[in-house]
PDB file of C-alpha atoms in Angstrom:
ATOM      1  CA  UNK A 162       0.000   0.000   0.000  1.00  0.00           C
ATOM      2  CA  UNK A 163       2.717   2.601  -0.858  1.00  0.00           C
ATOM      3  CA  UNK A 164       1.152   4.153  -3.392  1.00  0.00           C
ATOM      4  CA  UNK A 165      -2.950   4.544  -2.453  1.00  0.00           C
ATOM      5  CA  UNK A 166      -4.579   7.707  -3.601  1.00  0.00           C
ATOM      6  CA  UNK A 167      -7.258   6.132  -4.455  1.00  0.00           C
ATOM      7  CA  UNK A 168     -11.296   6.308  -3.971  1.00  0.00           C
ATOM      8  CA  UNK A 169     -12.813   2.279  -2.877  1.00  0.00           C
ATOM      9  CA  UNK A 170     -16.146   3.380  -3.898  1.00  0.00           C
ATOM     10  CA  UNK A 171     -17.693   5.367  -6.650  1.00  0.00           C
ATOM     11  CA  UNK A 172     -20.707   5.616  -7.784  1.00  0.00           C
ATOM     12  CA  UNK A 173     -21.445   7.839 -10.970  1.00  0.00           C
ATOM     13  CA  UNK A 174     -24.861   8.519 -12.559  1.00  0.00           C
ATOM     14  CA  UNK A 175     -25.057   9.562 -16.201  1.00  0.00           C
ATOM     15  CA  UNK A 176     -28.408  11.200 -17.321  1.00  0.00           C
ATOM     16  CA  UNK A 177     -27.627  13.871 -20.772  1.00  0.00           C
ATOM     17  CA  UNK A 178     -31.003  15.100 -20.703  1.00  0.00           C
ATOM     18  CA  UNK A 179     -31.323  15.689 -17.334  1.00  0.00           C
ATOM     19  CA  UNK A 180     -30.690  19.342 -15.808  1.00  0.00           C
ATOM     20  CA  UNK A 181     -27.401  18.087 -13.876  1.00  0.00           C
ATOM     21  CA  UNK A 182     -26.161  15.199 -16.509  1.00  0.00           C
ATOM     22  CA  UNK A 183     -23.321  13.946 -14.789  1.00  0.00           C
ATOM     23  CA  UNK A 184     -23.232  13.049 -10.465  1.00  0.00           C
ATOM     24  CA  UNK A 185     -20.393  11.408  -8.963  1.00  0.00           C
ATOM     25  CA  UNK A 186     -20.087  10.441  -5.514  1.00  0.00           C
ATOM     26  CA  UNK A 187     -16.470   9.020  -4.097  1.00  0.00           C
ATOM     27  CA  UNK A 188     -15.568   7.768  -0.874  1.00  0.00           C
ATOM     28  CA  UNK A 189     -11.698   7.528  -0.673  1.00  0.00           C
ATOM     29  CA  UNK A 190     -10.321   4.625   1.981  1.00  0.00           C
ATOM     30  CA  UNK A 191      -6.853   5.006   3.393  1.00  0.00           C
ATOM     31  CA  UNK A 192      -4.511   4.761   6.162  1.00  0.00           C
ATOM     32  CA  UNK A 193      -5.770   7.428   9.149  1.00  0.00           C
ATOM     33  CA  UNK A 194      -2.083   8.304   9.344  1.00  0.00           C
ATOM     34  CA  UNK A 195      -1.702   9.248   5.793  1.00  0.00           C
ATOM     35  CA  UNK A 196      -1.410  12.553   5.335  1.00  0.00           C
ATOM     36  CA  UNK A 197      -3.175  14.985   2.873  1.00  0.00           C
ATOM     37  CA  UNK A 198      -4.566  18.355   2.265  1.00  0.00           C
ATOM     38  CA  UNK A 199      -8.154  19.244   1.601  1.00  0.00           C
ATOM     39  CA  UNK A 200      -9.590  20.074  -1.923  1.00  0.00           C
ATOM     40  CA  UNK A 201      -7.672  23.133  -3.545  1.00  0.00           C
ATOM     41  CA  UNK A 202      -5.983  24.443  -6.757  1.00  0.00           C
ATOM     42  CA  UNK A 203      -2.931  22.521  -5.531  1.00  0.00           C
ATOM     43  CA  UNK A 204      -1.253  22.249  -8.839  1.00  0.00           C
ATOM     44  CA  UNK A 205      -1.228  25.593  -9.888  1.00  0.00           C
ATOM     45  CA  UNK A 206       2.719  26.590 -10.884  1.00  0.00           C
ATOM     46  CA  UNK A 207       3.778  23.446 -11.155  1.00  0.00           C
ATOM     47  CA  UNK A 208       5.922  21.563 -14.014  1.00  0.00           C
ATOM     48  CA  UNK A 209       2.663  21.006 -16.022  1.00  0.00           C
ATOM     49  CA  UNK A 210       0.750  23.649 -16.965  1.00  0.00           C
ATOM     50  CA  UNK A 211      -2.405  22.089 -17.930  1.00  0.00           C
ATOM     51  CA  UNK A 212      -2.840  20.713 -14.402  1.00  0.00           C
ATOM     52  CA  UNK A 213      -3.388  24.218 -12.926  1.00  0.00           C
ATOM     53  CA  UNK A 214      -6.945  24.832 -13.246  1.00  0.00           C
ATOM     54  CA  UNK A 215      -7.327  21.513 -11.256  1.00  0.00           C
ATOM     55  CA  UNK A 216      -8.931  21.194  -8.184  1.00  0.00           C
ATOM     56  CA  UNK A 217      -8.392  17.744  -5.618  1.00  0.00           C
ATOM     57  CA  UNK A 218      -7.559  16.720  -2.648  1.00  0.00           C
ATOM     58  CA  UNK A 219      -3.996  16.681  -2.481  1.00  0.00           C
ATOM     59  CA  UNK A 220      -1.912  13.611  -0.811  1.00  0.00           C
ATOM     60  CA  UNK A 221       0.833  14.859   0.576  1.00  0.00           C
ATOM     61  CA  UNK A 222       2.872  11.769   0.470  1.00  0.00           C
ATOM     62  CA  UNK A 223       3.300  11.445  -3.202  1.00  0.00           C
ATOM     63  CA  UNK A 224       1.547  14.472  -4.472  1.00  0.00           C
ATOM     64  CA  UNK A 225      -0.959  13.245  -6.243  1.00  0.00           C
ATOM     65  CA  UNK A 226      -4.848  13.078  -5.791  1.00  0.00           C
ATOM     66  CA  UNK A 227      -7.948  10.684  -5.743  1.00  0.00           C
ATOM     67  CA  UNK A 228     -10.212  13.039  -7.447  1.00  0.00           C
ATOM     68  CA  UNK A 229      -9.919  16.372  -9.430  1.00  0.00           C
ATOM     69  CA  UNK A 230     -12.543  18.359 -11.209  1.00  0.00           C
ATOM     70  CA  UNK A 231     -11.497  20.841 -13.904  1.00  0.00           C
ATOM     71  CA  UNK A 232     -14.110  23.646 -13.939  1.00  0.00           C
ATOM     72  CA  UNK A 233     -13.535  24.814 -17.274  1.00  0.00           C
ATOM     73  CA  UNK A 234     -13.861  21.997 -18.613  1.00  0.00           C
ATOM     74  CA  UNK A 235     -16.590  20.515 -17.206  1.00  0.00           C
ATOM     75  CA  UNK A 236     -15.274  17.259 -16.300  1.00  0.00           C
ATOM     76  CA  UNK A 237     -14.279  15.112 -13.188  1.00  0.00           C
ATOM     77  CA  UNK A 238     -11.257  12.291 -12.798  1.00  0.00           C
ATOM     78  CA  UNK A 239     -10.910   9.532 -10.307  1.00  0.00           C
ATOM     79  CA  UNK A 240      -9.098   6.652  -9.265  1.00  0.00           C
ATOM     80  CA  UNK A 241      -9.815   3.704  -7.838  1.00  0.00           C
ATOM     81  CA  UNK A 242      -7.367   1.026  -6.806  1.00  0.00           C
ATOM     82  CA  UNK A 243      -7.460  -2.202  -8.461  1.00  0.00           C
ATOM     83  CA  UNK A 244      -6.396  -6.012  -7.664  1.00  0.00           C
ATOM     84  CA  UNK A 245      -3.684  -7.816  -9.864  1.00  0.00           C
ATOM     85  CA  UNK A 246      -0.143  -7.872 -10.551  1.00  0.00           C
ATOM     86  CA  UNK A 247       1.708  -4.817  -9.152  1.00  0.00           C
ATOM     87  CA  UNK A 248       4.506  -3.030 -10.834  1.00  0.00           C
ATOM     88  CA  UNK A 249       7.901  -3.525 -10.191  1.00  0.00           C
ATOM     89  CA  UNK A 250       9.226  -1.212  -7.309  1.00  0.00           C
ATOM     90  CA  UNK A 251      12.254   0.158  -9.235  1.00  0.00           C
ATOM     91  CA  UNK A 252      10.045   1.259 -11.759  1.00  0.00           C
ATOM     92  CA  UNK A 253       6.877   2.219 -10.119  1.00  0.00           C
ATOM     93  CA  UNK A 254       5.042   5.836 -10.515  1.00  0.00           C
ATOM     94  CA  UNK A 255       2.284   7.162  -7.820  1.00  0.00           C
ATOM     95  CA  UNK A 256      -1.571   6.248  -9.748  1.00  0.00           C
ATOM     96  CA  UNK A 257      -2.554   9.590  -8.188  1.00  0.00           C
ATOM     97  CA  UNK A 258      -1.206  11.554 -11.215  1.00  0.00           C
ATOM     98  CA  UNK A 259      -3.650   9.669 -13.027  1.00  0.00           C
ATOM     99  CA  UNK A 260      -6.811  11.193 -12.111  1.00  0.00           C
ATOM    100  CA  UNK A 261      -5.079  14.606 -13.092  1.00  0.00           C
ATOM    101  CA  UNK A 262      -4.560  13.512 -16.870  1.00  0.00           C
ATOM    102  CA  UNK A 263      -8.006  11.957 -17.104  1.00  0.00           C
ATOM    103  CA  UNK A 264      -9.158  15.825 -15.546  1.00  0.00           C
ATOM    104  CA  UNK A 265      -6.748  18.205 -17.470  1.00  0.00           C
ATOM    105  CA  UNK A 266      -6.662  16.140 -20.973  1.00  0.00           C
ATOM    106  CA  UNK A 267     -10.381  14.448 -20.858  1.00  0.00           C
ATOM    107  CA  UNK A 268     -11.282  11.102 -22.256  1.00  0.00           C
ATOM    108  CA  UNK A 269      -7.980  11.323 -24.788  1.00  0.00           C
ATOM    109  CA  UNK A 270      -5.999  10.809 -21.675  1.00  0.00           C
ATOM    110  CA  UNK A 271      -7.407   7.151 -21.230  1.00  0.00           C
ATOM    111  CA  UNK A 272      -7.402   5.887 -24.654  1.00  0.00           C
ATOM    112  CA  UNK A 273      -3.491   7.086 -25.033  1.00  0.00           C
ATOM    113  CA  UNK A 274      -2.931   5.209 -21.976  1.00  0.00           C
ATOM    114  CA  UNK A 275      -4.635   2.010 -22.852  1.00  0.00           C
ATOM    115  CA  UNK A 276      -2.551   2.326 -26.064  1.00  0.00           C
ATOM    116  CA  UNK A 277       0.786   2.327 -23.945  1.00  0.00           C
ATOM    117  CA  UNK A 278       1.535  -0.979 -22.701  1.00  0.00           C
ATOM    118  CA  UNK A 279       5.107   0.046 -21.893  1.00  0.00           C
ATOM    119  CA  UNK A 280       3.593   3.289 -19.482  1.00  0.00           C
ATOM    120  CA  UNK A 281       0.815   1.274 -17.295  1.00  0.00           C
ATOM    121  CA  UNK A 282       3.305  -1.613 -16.302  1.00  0.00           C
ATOM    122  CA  UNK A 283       4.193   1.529 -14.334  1.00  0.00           C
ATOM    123  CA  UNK A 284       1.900   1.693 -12.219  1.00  0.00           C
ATOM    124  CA  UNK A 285      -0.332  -0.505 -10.071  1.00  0.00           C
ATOM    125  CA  UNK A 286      -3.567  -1.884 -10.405  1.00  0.00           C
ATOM    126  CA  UNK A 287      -6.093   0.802 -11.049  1.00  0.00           C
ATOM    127  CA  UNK A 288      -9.155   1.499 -12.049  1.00  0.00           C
ATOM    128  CA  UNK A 289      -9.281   5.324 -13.739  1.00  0.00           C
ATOM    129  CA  UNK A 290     -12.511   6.941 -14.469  1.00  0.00           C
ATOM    130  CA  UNK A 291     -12.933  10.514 -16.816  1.00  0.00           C
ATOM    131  CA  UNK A 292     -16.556  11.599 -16.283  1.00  0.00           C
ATOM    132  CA  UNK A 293     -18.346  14.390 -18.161  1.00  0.00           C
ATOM    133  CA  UNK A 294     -21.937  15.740 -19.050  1.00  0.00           C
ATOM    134  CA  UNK A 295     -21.809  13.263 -22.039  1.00  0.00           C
ATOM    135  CA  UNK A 296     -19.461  10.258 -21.101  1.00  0.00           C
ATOM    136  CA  UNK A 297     -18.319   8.453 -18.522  1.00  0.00           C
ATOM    137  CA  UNK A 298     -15.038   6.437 -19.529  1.00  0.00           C
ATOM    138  CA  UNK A 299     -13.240   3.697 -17.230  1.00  0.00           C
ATOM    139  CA  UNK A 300     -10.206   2.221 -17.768  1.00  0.00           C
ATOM    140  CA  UNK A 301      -9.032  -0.568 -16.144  1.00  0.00           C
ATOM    141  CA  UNK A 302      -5.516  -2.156 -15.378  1.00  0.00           C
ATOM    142  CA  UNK A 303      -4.777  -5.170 -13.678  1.00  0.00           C
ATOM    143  CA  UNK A 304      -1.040  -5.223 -14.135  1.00  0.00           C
ATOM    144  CA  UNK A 305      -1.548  -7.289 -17.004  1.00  0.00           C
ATOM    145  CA  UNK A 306      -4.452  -6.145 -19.504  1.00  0.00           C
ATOM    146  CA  UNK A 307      -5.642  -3.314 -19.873  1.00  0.00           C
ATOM    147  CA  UNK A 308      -9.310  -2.467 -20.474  1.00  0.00           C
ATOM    148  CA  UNK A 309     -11.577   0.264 -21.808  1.00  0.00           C
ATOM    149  CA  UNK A 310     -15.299   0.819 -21.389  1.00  0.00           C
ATOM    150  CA  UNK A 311     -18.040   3.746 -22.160  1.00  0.00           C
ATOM    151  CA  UNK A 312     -20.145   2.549 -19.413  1.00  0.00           C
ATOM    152  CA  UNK A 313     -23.179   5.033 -20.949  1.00  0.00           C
ATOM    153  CA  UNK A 314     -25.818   6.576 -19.678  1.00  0.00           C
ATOM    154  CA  UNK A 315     -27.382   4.861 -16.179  1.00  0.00           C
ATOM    155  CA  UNK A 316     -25.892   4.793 -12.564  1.00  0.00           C
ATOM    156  CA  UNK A 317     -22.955   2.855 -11.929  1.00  0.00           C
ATOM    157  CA  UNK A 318     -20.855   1.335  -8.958  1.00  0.00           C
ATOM    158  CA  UNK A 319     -17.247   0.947  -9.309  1.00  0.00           C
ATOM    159  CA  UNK A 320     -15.379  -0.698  -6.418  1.00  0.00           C
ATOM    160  CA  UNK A 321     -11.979  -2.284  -6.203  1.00  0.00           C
ATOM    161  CA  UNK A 322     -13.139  -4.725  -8.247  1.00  0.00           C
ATOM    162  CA  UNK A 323     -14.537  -2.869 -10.932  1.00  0.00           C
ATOM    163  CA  UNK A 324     -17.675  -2.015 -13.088  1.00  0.00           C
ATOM    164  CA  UNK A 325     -19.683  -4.045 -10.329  1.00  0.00           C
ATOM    165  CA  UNK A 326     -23.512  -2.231 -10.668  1.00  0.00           C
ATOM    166  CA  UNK A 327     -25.500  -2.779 -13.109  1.00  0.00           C
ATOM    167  CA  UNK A 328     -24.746  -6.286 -13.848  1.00  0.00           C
ATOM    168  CA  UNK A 329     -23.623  -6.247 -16.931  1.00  0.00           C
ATOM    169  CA  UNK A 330     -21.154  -8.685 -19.863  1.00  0.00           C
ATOM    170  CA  UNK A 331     -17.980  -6.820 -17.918  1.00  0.00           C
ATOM    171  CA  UNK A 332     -18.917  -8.290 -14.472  1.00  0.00           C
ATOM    172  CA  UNK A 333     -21.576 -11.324 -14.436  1.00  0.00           C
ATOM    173  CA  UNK A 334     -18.608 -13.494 -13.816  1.00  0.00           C
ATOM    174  CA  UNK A 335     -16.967 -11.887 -10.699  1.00  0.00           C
ATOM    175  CA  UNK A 336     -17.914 -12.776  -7.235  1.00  0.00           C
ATOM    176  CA  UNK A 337     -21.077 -10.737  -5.752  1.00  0.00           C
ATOM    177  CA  UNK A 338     -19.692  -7.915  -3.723  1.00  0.00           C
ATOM    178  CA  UNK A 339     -21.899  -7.257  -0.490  1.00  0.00           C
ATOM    179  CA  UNK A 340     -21.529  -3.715  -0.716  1.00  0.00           C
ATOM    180  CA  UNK A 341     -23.125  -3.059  -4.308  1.00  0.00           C
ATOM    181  CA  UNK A 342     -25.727  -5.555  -4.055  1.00  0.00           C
ATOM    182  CA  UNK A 343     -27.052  -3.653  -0.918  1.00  0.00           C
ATOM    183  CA  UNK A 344     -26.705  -0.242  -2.062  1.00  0.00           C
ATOM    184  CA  UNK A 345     -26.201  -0.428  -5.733  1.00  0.00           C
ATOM    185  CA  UNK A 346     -30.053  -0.671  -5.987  1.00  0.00           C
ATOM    186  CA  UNK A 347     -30.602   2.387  -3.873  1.00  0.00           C
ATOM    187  CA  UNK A 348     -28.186   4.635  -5.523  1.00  0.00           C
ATOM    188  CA  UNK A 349     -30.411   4.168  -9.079  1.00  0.00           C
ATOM    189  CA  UNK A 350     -33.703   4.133  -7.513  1.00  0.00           C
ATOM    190  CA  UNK A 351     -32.893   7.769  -5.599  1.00  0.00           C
ATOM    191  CA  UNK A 352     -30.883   9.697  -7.785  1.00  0.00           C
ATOM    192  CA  UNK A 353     -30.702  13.198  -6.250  1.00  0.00           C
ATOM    193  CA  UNK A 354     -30.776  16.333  -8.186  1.00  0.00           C
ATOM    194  CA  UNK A 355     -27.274  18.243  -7.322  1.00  0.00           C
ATOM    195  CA  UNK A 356     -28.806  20.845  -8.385  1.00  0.00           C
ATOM    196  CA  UNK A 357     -26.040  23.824  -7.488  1.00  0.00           C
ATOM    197  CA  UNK A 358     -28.672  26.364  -5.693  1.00  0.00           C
ATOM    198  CA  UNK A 359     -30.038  24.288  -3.321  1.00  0.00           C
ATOM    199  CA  UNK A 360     -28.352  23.120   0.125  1.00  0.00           C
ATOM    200  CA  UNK A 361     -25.812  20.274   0.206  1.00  0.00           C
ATOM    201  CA  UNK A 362     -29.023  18.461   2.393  1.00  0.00           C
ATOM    202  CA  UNK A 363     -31.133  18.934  -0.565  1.00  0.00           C
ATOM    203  CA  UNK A 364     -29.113  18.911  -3.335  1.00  0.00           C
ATOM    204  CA  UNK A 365     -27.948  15.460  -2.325  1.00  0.00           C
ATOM    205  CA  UNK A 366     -30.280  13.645   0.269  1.00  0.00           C
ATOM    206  CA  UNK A 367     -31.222  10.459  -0.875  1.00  0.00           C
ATOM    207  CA  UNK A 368     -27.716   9.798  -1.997  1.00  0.00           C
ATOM    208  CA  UNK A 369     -26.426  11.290   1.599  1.00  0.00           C
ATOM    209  CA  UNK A 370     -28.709   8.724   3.310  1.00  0.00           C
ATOM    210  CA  UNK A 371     -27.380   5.742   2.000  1.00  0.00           C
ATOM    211  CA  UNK A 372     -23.824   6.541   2.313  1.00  0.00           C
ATOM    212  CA  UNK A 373     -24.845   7.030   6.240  1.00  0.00           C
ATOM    213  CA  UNK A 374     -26.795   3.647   6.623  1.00  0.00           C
ATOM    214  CA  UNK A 375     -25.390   0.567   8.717  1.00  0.00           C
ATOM    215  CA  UNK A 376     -21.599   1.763   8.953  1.00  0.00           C
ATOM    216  CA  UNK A 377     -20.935  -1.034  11.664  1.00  0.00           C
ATOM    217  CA  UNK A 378     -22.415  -3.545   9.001  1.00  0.00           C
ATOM    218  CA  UNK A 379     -21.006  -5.972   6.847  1.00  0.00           C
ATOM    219  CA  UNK A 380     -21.113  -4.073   3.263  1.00  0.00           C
ATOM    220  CA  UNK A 381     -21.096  -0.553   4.346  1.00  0.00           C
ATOM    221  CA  UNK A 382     -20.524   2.409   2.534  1.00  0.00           C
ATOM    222  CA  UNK A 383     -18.027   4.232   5.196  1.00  0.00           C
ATOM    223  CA  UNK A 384     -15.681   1.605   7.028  1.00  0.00           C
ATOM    224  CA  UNK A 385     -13.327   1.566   9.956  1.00  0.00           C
ATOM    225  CA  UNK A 386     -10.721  -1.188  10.482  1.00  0.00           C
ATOM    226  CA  UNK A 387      -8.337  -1.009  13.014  1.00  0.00           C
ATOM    227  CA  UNK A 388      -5.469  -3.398  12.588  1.00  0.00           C
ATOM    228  CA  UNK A 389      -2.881  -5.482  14.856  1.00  0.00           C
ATOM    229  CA  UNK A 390      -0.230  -3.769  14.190  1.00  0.00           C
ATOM    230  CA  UNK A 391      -1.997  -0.125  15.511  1.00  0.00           C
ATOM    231  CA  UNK A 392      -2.986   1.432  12.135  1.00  0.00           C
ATOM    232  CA  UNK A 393      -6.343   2.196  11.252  1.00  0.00           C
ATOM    233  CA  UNK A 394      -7.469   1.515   7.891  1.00  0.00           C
ATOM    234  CA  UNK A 395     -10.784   3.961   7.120  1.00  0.00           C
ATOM    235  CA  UNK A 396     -13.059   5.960   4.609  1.00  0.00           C
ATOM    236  CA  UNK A 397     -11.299   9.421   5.139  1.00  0.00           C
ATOM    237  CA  UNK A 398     -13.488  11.551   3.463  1.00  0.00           C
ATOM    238  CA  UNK A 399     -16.258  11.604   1.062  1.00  0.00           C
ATOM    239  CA  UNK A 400     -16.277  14.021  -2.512  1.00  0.00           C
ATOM    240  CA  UNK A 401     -19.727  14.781  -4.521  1.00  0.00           C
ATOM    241  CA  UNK A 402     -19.879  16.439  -7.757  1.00  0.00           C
ATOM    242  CA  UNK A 403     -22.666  17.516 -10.217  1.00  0.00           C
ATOM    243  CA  UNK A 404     -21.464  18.558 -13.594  1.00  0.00           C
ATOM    244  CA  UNK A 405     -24.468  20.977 -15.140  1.00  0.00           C
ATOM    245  CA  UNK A 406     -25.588  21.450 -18.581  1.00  0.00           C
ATOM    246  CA  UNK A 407     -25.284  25.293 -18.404  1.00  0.00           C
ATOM    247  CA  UNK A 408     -21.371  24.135 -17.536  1.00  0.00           C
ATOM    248  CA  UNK A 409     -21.617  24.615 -13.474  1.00  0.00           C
ATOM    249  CA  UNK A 410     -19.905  22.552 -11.561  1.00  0.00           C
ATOM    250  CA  UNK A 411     -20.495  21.781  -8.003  1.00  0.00           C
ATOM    251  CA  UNK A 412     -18.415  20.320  -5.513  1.00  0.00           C
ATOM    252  CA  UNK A 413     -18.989  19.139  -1.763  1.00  0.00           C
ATOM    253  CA  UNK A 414     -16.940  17.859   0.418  1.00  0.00           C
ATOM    254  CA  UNK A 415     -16.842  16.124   3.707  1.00  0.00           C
ATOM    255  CA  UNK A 416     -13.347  15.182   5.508  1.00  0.00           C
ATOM    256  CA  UNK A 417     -14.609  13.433   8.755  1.00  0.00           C
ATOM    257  CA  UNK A 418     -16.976  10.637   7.512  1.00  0.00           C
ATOM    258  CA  UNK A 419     -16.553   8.944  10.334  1.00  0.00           C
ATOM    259  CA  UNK A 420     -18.372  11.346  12.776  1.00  0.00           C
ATOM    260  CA  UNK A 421     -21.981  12.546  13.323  1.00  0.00           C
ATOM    261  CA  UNK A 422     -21.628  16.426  12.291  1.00  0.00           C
ATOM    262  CA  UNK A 423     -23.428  17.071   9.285  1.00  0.00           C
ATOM    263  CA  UNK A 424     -22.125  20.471   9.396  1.00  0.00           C
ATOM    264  CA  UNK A 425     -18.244  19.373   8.503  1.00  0.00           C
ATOM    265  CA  UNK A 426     -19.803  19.233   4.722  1.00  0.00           C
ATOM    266  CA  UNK A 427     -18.768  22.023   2.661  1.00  0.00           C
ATOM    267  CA  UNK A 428     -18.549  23.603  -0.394  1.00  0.00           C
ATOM    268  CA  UNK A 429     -15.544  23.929  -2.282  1.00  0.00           C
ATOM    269  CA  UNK A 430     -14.731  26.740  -4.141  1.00  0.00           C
ATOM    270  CA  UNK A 431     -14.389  26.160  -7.906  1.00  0.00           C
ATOM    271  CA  UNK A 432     -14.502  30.090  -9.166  1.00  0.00           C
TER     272      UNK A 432
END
């Protein structure tokens, strides 16, 4: 687990006539001690230029991110770590650059990778997804083979192992995972408007219910494990964007999912 700036769940809800298109929710799972900086324009003067107008959560361990949105473009990346074969440790690079490419460069920045065998051995399992008001593209990397999918219009749940909601060609053969079958459901049946004038309660509160339920429960949405060795192992904070068809983008963020206090959710600024 060197290299984790990942999300473990996402769930992302494609609808092009709708109002608000394009929702994405991500929980990100990590090491307690692990540390990193709330969402910001963290790249901004940096050695690439087209990573300034991003805006993440930044780890501070390998400076990378989980999620970033680019405003003016209208489009979110994220990452979510995958299972496989990882990549050798003298040649390994941190998968939280990747969700800045899929941001900054859009859905070109996943078919040029999945056209570069020689780059992704690079890096470790992943799954990378580049989500706008009109596509939502996931790439997936094993350490092995290297997939692309349009997953189209619908609401989908990615985990760590993948496309796993709706059941679908891509995932009938993998074992059930307890999490999606309980909430995968839910998240279709009560997609929430994010619309970008109302409240984060209302904008979101079906989808902000289910996240909440059962998180002492096998399958939960926001987990805590606490290990032998001392470490605890926990969802660390939770990101939800709406992507509008007038091109607004909003952004809310919460970076203590494990407590009771609605009022840590906030908004972050993307002017």
């Amino acid at each position: 687990m060197a290299d984790s700036e990942a999300m473990c769940t996402v769930v992302v809800s494609l609808t092009p006539e709708a109002p608000v298109p394009l929702l994405l929710l991500g929980i990100r799972d990590e090491f307690t001690g692990r540390p990193w900086q709330p969402p910001a324009r963290h790249w901004a003067g940096q050695e690439n230029p087209e990573w300034a107008p991003l805006i993440g959560g930044r780890d501070e361990q390998a400076g990378g991110t989980w999620l970033a949105v680019h405003p003016g473009a209208s489009r979110v990346g994220c990452i979510l770590n995958g299972r496989g074969q990882a990549a050798p440790p003298d040649r390994r690079r941190s998968r939280g650059e990747l969700p800045l490419r899929a941001a900054a460069e859009g859905a070109q920045a996943l078919k040029d990778l999945h056209q570069a065998p020689g780059t992704l051995v690079r890096y470790d399992p992943f799954y990378l997804v580049c989500a706008d008001m009109g596509l939502v593209l996931l790439l997936g990397w094993d350490g092995s083979q290297a997939v692309l999918t349009d997953l189209g219009p619908g609401t989908h749940m990615l985990t760590n192992a993948g496309h796993m909601y709706p059941p679908d060609r891509d995932n009938l053969e993998r074992p059930a995972d307890e999490k999606v079958v309980r909430f995968g459901p839910g998240f279709a049946a009560r997609r929430p408007s994010g619309d970008p004038a109302a409240t984060i309660k209302d904008a979101w509160t079906d989808w902000l219910t289910l996240v909440g339920e059962g998180q002492d429960e096998a399958g939960a949405i926001i987990v805590r494990h606490e290990l032998p060795d001392g470490r605890v192992y926990a969802s660390t904070s939770v990101s939800l964007v709406a992507l509008t068809r007038d091109g607004r983008l909003r952004y809310d963020f919460q970076p203590d999912p494990q407590g009771d206090a609605p009022g840590t959710w906030y908004p972050v600024e993307t002017a």
